[in-house]
Amino acid sequence: MSSPRRTPITDKADFEAEIRIRRAERNLTQGDLGAVIGVSPARMSGLLSDPDSLTIGRLRKIVKALSPDPLVLLAFLGYDQKILRQLKERSGSNGVS
């Protein structure tokens, strides 16, 4: 089985924006989110500025804490845009939820 193809860098930007939006909805600072996933505020800032450095474990904790849009998350993880469009069409909405 081949690995998913990486998508354009805008997916990284979309992921970063999604995290900011979800943090704001929950009134969480970067430091608060860092405490949730077990890192210092400075480390959380670094992870958010370079999300490619996130480990699967930390990403999982962020997803659990913030419930980001599944399509944004899948795009960030490198799923092909064609597959994402198909998922979006099947869901009948803007998100997979």
Coordinates of C-alpha atoms in Angstrom, one line a residue:
M1 CA 0.0 0.0 0.0
S2 CA 1.4 3.4 -1.0
S3 CA 1.6 6.3 1.5
P4 CA -0.8 9.2 0.9
R5 CA 0.6 12.0 -1.3
R6 CA 1.4 15.3 0.4
T7 CA -0.9 18.1 -0.5
P8 CA 0.1 21.8 -1.0
I9 CA 1.5 23.8 1.9
T10 CA -1.8 25.6 2.2
D11 CA -3.1 22.6 4.0
K12 CA -0.6 23.3 6.8
A13 CA -1.9 26.9 6.9
D14 CA -5.5 25.6 7.0
F15 CA -4.6 23.3 9.9
E16 CA -2.9 26.2 11.8
A17 CA -6.0 28.4 11.2
E18 CA -8.3 25.6 12.3
I19 CA -6.4 25.1 15.6
R20 CA -6.6 28.9 16.2
I21 CA -10.3 28.9 15.6
R22 CA -11.0 25.9 17.8
R23 CA -8.8 27.3 20.6
A24 CA -10.8 30.6 20.4
E25 CA -14.1 28.8 20.6
R26 CA -13.0 27.0 23.8
N27 CA -11.3 30.1 25.2
L28 CA -7.9 28.3 25.3
T29 CA -4.6 30.1 25.1
Q30 CA -1.6 28.3 23.5
G31 CA -0.4 27.7 27.1
D32 CA -3.7 26.2 28.1
L33 CA -3.5 23.8 25.1
G34 CA 0.1 23.0 26.0
A35 CA -1.1 22.0 29.5
V36 CA -3.7 19.7 28.0
I37 CA -1.2 17.9 25.8
G38 CA 1.6 18.0 28.4
V39 CA 4.1 20.5 27.0
S40 CA 5.3 24.0 28.1
P41 CA 3.7 27.1 26.6
A42 CA 7.0 27.7 24.8
R43 CA 7.0 24.2 23.3
M44 CA 3.3 24.6 22.3
S45 CA 4.1 27.8 20.5
G46 CA 6.9 26.0 18.6
L47 CA 4.6 23.1 17.7
L48 CA 1.9 25.4 16.4
S49 CA 4.4 27.4 14.3
D50 CA 5.8 24.1 12.9
P51 CA 3.0 21.5 13.0
D52 CA 5.0 19.1 10.9
S53 CA 7.0 18.5 14.1
L54 CA 4.0 17.1 16.0
T55 CA 4.2 13.5 17.1
I56 CA 1.2 11.3 16.5
G57 CA 0.6 11.2 20.2
R58 CA 0.5 15.0 20.6
L59 CA -1.6 15.4 17.5
R60 CA -4.1 12.9 18.9
K61 CA -4.3 14.9 22.1
I62 CA -4.9 18.1 20.2
V63 CA -7.6 16.5 18.1
K64 CA -9.3 15.1 21.3
A65 CA -9.1 18.5 23.0
L66 CA -10.2 20.7 20.0
S67 CA -12.2 18.4 17.6
P68 CA -10.9 20.1 14.4
D69 CA -12.7 19.7 11.1
P70 CA -11.9 16.1 9.9
L71 CA -11.2 17.2 6.3
V72 CA -8.7 19.9 7.4
L73 CA -7.0 17.2 9.6
L74 CA -6.9 14.7 6.7
A75 CA -5.5 17.3 4.3
F76 CA -2.8 18.2 6.9
L77 CA -1.9 14.5 7.2
G78 CA -1.4 14.4 3.4
Y79 CA -4.5 12.9 1.9
D80 CA -5.0 13.6 -1.7
Q81 CA -7.4 16.5 -2.6
K82 CA -9.4 14.2 -4.9
I83 CA -10.1 11.8 -2.0
L84 CA -11.0 14.7 0.2
R85 CA -13.5 16.1 -2.3
Q86 CA -15.1 12.6 -2.6
L87 CA -15.4 12.4 1.2
K88 CA -16.9 15.9 1.3
E89 CA -19.4 15.0 -1.4
R90 CA -20.4 11.8 0.4
S91 CA -20.9 13.6 3.7
G92 CA -23.2 16.1 2.0
S93 CA -21.8 18.9 4.1
N94 CA -18.7 21.1 4.6
G95 CA -17.3 18.6 7.1
V96 CA -17.3 14.8 7.6
S97 CA -18.5 14.9 11.2

